[in-house]
Short mmCIF file of C-alpha atoms in Angstrom, two decimals:
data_model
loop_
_atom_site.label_atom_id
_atom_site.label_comp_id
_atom_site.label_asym_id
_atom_site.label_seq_id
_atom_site.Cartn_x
_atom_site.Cartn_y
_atom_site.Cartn_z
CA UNK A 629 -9.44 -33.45 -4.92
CA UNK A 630 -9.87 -29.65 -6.15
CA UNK A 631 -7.26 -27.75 -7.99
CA UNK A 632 -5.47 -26.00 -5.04
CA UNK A 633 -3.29 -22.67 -5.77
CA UNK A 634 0.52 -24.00 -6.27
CA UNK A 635 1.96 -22.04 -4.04
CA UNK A 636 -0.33 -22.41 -1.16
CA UNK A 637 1.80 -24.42 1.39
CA UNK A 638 4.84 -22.74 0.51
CA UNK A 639 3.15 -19.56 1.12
CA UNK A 640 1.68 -21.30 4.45
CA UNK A 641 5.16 -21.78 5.45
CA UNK A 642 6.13 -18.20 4.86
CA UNK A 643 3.30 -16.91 6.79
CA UNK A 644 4.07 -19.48 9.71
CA UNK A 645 7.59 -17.84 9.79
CA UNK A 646 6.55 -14.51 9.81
CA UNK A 647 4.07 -15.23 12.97
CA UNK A 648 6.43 -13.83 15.69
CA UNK A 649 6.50 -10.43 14.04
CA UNK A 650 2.86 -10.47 12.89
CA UNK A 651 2.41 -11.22 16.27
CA UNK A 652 4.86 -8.04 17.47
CA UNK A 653 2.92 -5.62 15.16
CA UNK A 654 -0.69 -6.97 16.46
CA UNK A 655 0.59 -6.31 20.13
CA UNK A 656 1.61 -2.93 19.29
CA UNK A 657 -1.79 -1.85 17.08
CA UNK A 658 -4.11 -3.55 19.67
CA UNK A 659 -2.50 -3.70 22.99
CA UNK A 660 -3.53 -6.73 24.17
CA UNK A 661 -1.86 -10.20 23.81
CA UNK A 662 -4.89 -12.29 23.59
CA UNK A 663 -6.59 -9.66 21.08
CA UNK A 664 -3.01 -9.68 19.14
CA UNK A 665 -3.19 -13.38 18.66
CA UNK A 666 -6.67 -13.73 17.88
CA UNK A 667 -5.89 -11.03 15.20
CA UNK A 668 -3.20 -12.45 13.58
CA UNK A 669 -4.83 -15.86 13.50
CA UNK A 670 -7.55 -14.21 11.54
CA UNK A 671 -5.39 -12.07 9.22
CA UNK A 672 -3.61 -15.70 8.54
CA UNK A 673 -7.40 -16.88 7.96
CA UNK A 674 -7.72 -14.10 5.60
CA UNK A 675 -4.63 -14.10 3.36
CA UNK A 676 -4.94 -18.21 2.80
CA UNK A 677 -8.13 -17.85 1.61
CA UNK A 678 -7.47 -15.04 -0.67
CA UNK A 679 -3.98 -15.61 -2.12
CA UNK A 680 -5.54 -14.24 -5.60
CA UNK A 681 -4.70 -11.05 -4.13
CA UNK A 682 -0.97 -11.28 -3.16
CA UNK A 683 0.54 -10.15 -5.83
CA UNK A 684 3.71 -12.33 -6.54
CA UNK A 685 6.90 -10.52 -6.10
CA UNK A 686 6.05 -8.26 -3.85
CA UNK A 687 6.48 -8.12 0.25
CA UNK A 688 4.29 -11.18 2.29
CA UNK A 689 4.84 -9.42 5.14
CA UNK A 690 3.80 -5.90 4.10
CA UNK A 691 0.93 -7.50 2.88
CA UNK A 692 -0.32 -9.49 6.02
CA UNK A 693 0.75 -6.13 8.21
CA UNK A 694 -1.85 -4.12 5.68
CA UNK A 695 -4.24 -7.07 6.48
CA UNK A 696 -4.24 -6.94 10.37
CA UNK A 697 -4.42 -3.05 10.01
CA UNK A 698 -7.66 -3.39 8.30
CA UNK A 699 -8.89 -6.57 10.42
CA UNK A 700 -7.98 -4.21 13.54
CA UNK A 701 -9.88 -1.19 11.80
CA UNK A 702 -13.10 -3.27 11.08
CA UNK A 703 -13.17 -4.64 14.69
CA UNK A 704 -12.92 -1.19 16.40
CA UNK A 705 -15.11 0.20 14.03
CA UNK A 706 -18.22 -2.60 15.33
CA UNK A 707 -17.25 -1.75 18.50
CA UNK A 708 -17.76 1.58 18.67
CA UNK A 709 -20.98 1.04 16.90
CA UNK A 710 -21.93 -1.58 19.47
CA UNK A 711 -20.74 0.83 22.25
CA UNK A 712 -18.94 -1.83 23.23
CA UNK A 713 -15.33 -1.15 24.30
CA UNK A 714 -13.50 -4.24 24.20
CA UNK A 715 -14.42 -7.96 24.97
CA UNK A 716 -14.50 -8.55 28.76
CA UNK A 717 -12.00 -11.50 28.13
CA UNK A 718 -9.57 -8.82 26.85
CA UNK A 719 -9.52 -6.49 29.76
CA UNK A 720 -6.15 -6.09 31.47
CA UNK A 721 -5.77 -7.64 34.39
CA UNK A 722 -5.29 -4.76 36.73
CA UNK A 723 -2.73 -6.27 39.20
CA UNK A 724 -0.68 -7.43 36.39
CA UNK A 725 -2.09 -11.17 36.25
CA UNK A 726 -0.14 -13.78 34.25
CA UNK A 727 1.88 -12.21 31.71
CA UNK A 728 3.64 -9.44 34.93
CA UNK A 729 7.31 -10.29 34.25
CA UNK A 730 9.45 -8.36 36.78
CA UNK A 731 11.58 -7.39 33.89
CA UNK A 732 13.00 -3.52 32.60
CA UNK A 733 11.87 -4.15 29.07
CA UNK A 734 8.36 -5.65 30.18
CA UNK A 735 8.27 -2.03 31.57
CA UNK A 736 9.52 -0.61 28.69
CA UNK A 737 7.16 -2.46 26.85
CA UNK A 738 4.11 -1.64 29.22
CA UNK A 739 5.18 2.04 28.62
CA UNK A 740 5.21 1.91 24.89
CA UNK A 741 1.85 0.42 24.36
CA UNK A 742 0.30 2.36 26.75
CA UNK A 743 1.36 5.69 24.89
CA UNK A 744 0.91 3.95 21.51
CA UNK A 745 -2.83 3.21 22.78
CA UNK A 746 -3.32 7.15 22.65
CA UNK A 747 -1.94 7.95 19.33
CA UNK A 748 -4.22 8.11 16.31
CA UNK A 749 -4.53 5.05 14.21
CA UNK A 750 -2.55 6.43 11.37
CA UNK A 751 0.51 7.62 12.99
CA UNK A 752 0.84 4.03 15.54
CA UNK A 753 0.64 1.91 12.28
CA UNK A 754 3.36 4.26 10.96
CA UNK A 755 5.98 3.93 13.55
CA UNK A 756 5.21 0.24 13.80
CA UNK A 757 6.36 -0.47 10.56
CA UNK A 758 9.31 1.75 10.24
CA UNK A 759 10.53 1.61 14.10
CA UNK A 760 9.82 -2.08 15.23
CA UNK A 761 8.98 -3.73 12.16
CA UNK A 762 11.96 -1.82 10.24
CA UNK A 763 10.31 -1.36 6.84
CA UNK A 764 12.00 1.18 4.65
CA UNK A 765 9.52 4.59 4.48
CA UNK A 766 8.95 3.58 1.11
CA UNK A 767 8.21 -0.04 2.18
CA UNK A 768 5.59 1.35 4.70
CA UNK A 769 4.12 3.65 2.83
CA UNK A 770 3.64 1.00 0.10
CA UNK A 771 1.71 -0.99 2.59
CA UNK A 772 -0.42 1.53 4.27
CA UNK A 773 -0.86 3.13 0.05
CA UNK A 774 0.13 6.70 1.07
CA UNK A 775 2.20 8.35 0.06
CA UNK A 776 5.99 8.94 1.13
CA UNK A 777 5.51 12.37 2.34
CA UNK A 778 2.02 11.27 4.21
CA UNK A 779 4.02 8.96 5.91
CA UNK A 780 6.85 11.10 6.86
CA UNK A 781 4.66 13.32 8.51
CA UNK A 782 3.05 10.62 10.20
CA UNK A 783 6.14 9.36 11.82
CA UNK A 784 7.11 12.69 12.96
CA UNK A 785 4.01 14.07 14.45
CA UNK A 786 3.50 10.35 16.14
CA UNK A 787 6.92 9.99 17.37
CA UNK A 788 6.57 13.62 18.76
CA UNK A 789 3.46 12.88 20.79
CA UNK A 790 4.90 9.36 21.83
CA UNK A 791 7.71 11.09 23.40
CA UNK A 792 5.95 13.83 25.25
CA UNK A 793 3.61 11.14 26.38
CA UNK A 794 6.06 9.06 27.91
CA UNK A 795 8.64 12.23 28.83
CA UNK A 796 6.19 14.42 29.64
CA UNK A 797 7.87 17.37 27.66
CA UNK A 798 6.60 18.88 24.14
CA UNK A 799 9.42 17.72 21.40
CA UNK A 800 7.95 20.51 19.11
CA UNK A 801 9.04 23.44 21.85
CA UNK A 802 10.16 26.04 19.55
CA UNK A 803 13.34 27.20 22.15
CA UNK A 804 13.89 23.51 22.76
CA UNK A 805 14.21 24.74 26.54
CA UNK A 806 11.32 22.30 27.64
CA UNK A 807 11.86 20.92 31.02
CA UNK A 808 8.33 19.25 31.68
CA UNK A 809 5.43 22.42 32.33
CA UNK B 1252 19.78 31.51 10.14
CA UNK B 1253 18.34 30.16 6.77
CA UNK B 1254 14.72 28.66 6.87
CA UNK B 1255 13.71 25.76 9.30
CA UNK B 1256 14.47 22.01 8.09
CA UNK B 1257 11.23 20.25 7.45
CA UNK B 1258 10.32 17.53 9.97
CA UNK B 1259 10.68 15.48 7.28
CA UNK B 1260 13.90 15.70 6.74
CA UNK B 1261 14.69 15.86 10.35
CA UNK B 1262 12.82 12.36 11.10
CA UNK B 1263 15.31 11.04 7.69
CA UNK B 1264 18.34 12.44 9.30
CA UNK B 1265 17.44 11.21 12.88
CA UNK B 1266 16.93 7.63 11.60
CA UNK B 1267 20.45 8.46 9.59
CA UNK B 1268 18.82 7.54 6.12
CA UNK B 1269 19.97 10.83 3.98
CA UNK B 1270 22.77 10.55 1.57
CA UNK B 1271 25.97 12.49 2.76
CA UNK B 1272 25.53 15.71 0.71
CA UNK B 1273 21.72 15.98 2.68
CA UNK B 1274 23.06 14.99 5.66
CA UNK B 1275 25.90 17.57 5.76
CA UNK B 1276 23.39 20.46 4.96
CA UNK B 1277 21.13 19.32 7.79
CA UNK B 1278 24.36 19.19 10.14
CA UNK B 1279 25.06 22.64 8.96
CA UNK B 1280 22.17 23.67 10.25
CA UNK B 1281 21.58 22.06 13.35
CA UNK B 1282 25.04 23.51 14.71
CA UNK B 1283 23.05 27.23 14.74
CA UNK B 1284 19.21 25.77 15.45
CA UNK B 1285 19.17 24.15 19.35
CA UNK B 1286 15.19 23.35 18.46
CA UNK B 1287 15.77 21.15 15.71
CA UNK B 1288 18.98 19.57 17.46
CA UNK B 1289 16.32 19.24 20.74
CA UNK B 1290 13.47 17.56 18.14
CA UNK B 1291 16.21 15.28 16.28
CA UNK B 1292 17.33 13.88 20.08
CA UNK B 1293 13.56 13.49 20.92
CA UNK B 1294 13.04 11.49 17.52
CA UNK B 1295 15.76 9.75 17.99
CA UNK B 1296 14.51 8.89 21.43
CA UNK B 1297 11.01 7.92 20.83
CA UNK B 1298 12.49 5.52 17.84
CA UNK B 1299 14.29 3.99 20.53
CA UNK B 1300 11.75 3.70 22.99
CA UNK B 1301 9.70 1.55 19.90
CA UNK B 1302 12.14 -0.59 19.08
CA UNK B 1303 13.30 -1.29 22.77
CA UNK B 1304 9.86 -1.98 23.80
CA UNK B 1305 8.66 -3.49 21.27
CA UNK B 1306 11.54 -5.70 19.72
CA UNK B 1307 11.85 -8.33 22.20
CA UNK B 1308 8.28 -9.52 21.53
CA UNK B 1309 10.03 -10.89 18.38
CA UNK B 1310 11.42 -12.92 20.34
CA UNK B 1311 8.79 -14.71 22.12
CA UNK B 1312 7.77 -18.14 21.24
CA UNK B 1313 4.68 -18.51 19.07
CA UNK B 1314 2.21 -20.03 21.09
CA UNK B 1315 1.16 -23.58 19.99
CA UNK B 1316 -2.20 -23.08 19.36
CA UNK B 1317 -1.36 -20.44 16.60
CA UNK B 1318 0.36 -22.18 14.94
CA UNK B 1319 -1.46 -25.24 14.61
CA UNK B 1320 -4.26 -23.10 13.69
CA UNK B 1321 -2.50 -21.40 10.67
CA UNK B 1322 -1.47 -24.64 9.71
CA UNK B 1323 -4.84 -26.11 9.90
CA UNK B 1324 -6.38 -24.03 7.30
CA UNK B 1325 -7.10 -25.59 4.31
CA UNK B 1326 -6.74 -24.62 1.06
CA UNK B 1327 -9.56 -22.86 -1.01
CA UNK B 1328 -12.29 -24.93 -2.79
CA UNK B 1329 -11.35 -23.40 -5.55
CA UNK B 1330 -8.61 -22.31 -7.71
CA UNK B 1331 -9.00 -18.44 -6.67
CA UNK B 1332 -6.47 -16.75 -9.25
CA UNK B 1333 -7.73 -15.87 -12.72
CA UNK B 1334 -4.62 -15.23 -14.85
CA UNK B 1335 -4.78 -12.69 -17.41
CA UNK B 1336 -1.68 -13.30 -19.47
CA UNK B 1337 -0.09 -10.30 -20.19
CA UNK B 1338 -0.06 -8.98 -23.96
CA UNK B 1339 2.59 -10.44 -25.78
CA UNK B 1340 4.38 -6.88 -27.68
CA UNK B 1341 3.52 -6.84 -31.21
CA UNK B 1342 6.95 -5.64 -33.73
CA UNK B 1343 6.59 -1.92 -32.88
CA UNK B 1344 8.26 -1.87 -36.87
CA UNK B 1345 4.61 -2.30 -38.02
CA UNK B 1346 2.49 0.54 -36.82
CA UNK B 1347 4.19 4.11 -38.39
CA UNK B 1348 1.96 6.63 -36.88
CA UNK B 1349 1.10 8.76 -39.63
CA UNK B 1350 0.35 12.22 -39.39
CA UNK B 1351 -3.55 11.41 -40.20
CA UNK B 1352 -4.06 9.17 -37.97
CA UNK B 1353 -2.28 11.13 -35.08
CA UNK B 1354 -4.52 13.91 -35.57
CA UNK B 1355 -7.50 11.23 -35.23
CA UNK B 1356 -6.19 9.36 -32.47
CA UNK B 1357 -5.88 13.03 -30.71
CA UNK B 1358 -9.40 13.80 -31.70
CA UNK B 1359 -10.85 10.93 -30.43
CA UNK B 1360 -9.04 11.47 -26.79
CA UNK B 1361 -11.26 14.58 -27.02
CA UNK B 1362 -14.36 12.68 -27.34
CA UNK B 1363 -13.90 10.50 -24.95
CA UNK B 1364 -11.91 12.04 -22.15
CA UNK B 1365 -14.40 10.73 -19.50
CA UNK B 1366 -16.38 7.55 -18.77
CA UNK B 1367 -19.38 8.26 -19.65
CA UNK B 1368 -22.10 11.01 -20.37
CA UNK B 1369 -25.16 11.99 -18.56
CA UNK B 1370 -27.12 10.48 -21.49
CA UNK B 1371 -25.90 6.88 -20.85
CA UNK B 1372 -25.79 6.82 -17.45
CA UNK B 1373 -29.33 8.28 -16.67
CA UNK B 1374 -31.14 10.21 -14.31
CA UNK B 1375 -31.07 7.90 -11.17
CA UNK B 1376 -27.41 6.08 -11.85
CA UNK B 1377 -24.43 7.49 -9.97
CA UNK B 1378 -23.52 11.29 -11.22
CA UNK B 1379 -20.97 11.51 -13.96
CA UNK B 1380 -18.86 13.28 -11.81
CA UNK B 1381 -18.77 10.59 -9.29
CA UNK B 1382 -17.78 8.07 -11.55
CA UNK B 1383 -15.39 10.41 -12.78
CA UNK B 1384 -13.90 10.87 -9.26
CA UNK B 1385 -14.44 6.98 -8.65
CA UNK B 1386 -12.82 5.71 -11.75
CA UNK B 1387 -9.70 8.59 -11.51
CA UNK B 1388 -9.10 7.06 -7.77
CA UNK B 1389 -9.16 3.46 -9.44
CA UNK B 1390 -6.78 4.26 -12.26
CA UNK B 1391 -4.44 5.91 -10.22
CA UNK B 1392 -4.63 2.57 -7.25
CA UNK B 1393 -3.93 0.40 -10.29
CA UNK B 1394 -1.17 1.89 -11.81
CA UNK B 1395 0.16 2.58 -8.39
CA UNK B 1396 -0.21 -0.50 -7.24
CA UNK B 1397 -1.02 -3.53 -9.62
CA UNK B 1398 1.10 -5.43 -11.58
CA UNK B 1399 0.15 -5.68 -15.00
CA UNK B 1400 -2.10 -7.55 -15.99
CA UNK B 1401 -3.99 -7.80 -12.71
CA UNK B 1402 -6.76 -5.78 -13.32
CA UNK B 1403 -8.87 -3.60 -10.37
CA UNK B 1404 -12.28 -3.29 -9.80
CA UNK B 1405 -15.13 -1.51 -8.50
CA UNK B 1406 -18.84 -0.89 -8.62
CA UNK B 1407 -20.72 1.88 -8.23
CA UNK B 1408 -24.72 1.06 -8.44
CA UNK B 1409 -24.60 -0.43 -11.35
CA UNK B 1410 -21.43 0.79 -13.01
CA UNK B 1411 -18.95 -1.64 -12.94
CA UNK B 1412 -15.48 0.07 -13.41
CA UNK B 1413 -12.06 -1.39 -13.99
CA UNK B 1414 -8.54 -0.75 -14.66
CA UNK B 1415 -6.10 -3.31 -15.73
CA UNK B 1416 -2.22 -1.87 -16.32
CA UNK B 1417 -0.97 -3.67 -19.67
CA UNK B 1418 2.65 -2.97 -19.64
CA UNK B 1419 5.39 -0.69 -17.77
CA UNK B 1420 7.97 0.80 -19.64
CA UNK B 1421 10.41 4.16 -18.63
CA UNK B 1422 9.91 7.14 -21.40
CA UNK B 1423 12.92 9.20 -22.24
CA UNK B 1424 13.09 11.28 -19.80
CA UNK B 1425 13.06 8.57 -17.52
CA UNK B 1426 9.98 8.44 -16.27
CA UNK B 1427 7.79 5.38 -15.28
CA UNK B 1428 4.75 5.05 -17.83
CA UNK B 1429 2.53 2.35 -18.10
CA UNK B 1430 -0.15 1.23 -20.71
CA UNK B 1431 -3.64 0.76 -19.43
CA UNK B 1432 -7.02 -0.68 -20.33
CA UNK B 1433 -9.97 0.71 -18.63
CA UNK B 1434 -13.27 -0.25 -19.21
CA UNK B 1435 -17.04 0.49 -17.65
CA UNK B 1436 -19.98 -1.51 -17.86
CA UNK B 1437 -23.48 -0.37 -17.37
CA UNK B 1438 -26.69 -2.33 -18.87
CA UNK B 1439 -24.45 -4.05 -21.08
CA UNK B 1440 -23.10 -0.48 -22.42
CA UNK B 1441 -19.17 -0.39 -22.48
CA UNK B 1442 -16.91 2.01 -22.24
CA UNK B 1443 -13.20 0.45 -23.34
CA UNK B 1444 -10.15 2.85 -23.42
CA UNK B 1445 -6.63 2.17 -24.06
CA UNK B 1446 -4.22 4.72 -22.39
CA UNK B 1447 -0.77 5.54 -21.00
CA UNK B 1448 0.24 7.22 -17.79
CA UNK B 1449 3.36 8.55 -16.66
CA UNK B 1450 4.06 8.85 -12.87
CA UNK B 1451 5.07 12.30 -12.19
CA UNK B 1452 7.60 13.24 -9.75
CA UNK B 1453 4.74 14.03 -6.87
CA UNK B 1454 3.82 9.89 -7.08
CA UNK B 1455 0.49 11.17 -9.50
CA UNK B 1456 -0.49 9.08 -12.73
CA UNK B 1457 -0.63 11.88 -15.43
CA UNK B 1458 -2.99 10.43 -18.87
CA UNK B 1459 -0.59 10.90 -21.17
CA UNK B 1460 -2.49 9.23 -24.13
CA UNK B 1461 -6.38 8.17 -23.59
CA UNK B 1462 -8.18 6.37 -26.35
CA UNK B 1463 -11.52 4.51 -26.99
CA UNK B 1464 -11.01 1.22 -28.67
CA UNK B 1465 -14.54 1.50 -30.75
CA UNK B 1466 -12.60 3.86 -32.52
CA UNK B 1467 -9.76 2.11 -32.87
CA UNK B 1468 -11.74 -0.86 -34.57
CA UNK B 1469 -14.27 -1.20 -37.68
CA UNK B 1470 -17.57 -1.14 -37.11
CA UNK B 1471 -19.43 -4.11 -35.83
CA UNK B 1472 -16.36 -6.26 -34.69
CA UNK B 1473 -16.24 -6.60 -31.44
CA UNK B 1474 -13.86 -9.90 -31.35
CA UNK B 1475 -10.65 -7.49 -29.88
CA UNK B 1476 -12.42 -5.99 -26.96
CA UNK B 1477 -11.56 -8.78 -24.44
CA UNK B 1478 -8.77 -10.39 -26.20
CA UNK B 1479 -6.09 -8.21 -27.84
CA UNK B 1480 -3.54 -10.54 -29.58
CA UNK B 1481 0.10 -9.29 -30.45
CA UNK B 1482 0.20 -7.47 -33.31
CA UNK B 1483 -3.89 -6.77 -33.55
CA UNK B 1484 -4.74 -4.27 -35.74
CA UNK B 1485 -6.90 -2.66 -33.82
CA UNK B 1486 -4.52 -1.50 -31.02
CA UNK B 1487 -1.31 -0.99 -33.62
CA UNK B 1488 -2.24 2.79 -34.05
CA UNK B 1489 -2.47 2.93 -29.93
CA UNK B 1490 1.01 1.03 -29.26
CA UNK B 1491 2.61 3.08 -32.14
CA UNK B 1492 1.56 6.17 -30.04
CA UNK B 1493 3.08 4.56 -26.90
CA UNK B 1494 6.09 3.55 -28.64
CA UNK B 1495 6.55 7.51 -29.16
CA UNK B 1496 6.59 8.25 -25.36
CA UNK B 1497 8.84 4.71 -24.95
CA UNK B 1498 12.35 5.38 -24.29
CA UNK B 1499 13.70 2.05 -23.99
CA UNK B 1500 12.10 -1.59 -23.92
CA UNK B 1501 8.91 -2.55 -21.47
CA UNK B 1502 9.97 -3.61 -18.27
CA UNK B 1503 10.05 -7.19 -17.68
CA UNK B 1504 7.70 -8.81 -14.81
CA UNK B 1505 10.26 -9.30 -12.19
CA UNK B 1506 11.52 -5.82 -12.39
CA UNK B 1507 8.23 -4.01 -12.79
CA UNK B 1508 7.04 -6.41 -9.28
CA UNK B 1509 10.30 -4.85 -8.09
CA UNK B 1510 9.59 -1.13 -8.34
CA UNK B 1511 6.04 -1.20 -7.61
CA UNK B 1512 7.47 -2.90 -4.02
CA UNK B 1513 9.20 0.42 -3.81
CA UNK B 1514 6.89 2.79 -4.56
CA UNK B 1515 8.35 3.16 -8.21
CA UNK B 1516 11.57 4.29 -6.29
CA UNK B 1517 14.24 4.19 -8.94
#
């Protein structure tokens, strides 16, 4: 048999315990469970076959988010060049279908990835990683190789928009009198 | 009332990760600035909002399928890695930097300050200042990023560029610098430099030392270019200029793999 890389099933373990939050931070980049899965399956694809690029030391889990950003990146990038939104399979089933749980943080959760959905790229990856994920800013911005201060501004202006989206009031009023106009 | 806190700071405060002494002058603050109290709340709210949504999933099972499927893929053909070992440090004692050749290690950073001319790269190759922009992204990637030893690379029509950090060590004035090897290829032409950078407080790679190793080595032997052994005499003028900037000892591995996981963040 070939020479396989030493630390290939212990790094196959790692990456099998790190599923359920690959998993969360697919879901909240994509939107879709079925999209989420198929995304992290291929991101797991990806890193097996290139462990030569993990460097050892460092964060798996930084770098498997880093590789389902890009996987995500690449397949909206075809799409839009195909003109093709998203795969009929993936469309939301609009009276709630399977996954409908009657529960308050299902709604919550329908809420946030709706507003995530319409933030810019950039600032939903941010405030995945540092709000659900819980990476340290310096941890996230390591992983999405900005800088700190990029990535401070990228939380702020995205958490900003998330909340008006979901409150329906500008964070940013200057008299902080906002009520909803 | 004193000039607005940056949003910055305000998301840092909100997520309550400023040291006391920040925190108490953004406190002092907010008691006379209702906006920024309003905008902390709202960050503070929206941070919620993530993690309340969003941690449960967490908590889900893994479906079957996925994990079967992760654990179905095999291992490359293959071995993928190629290990370049690091260079062992020669005895710094050896290399004395004398005045002479300081003033021709100096001159040569002159010469060769960038990749390469017009004249080697031609008419229809890639500008110079492309590759100059191209190969200034890749250094600073590398030493941002890459632990030494593990070289990056790109290509550029048919320039091949690449940046491999050598060591880390802090200077004495504590910043991080790091030894480098840099190299372009084009038609069998290469460019080889040996250089050190020291990260600046703004997270930029500043060239504190650049040199080419052709003149670093007698004419004709090319034997050092890809494998510098400790203590080569080619490279002991280099490392006894790097020793200058060295404060302390290189950084070992683990702690070098440490601080690059933070950003460099002491």
């Amino acid at each position: 048999m070939q020479t396989k890389s030493p630390d290939f099933r212990e790094i196959q373990r790692e990456i099998i315990a790190l599923l359920p939050r690959l998993r969360r931070f697919a879901l909240g980049l994509c939107g879709q469970r079925d999209e989420a899965d198929d995304l992290v399956q291929s991101a797991c694809e990806r890193a097996l076959s290139r462990l030569d690029q993990f460097q050892p030391g460092t964060r798996l889990d930084s770098w498997l988010y880093r590789i389902i950003q890009n996987l995500h990146m690449d397949a909206q990038r075809r799409r839009r060049y195909r003109g093709d939104p998203v795969d009929p399979h993936l469309l939301p089933d609009p009276e709630g279908g399977d996954h409908r749980r009657e529960m308050e943080s299902q709604q919550t959760l329908d809420v946030v990835l709706k507003a995530l959905e319409q933030l810019p790229e950039e600032q939903r990856t941010a405030l995945l990683l540092t709000s659900v994920e819980g990476l340290s800013y310096e941890a996230a911005a390591g992983t999405l190789g900005i800088r700190p201060g990029t990535l401070m501004s990228r939380i702020s202006r995205g958490r900003q928009r998330l909340h008006k989206l979901v409150f329906g009031k500008d964070a940013a009023d200057p008299k902080g009198t906002a009520t909803g106009d | 009332m004193d000039k607005p806190l940056s949003d910055d700071l305000l998301v840092a405060y909100a997520d309550d990760r400023l040291d006391p002494a920040a925190r108490a002058r953004v406190e002092d603050h907010l008691a006379s600035d209702p906006a920024a109290r309003q905008l902390v709340a709202d960050l503070r709210e929206a941070h919620g909002l993530l993690a309340d949504g969003l941690g449960p999933v967490e908590d889900e099972p893994v479906p079957d399928w996925l994990v079967e499927a992760v654990q179905r893929i095999p291992p490359p053909q293959s071995p993928a890695s190629t290990v370049i070992p690091l260079r062992p440090r020669p005895a710094w004692s050896h290399w004395p930097l004398s005045p002479a050749m300081a003033a021709l290690l100096a001159l040569g950073m002159g010469l060769v300050a960038g990749w390469f001319g017009n004249a080697h790269l031609g008419p229809s190759a890639p500008t110079t200042a492309t590759v100059t922009a191209t190969g200034e992204n890749l250094l600073q990637q590398a030493l941002e990023q890459r632990i030494s030893g593990d070289p990056l690379r790109v290509s550029l029509a048919d320039v091949q560029l690449e940046v491999q950090p050598l060591l880390s060590f802090r200077d004495d004035q504590g910043r991080i610098c790091r030894e480098f090897e840099r190299r372009a290829h084009r038609n069998g032409l290469l460019d080889d430099q040996l250089g050190v950078a020291c990260r600046d407080d703004t997270g930029q790679w500043v060239t504190e030392v650049l040199v080419s190793r052709s003149l670093l080595e007698p004419a004709g032997d090319d034997d050092g270019f890809y494998a510098p052994v400790a203590g080569d005499q080619a490279t002991g003028p280099f490392e006894a200029l790097s020793e200058q900037l060295m404060g302390s000892t290189p950084l070992a591995p683990d702690e070098e793999a440490a601080l690059i996981q933070q950003g460099w963040a002491p």
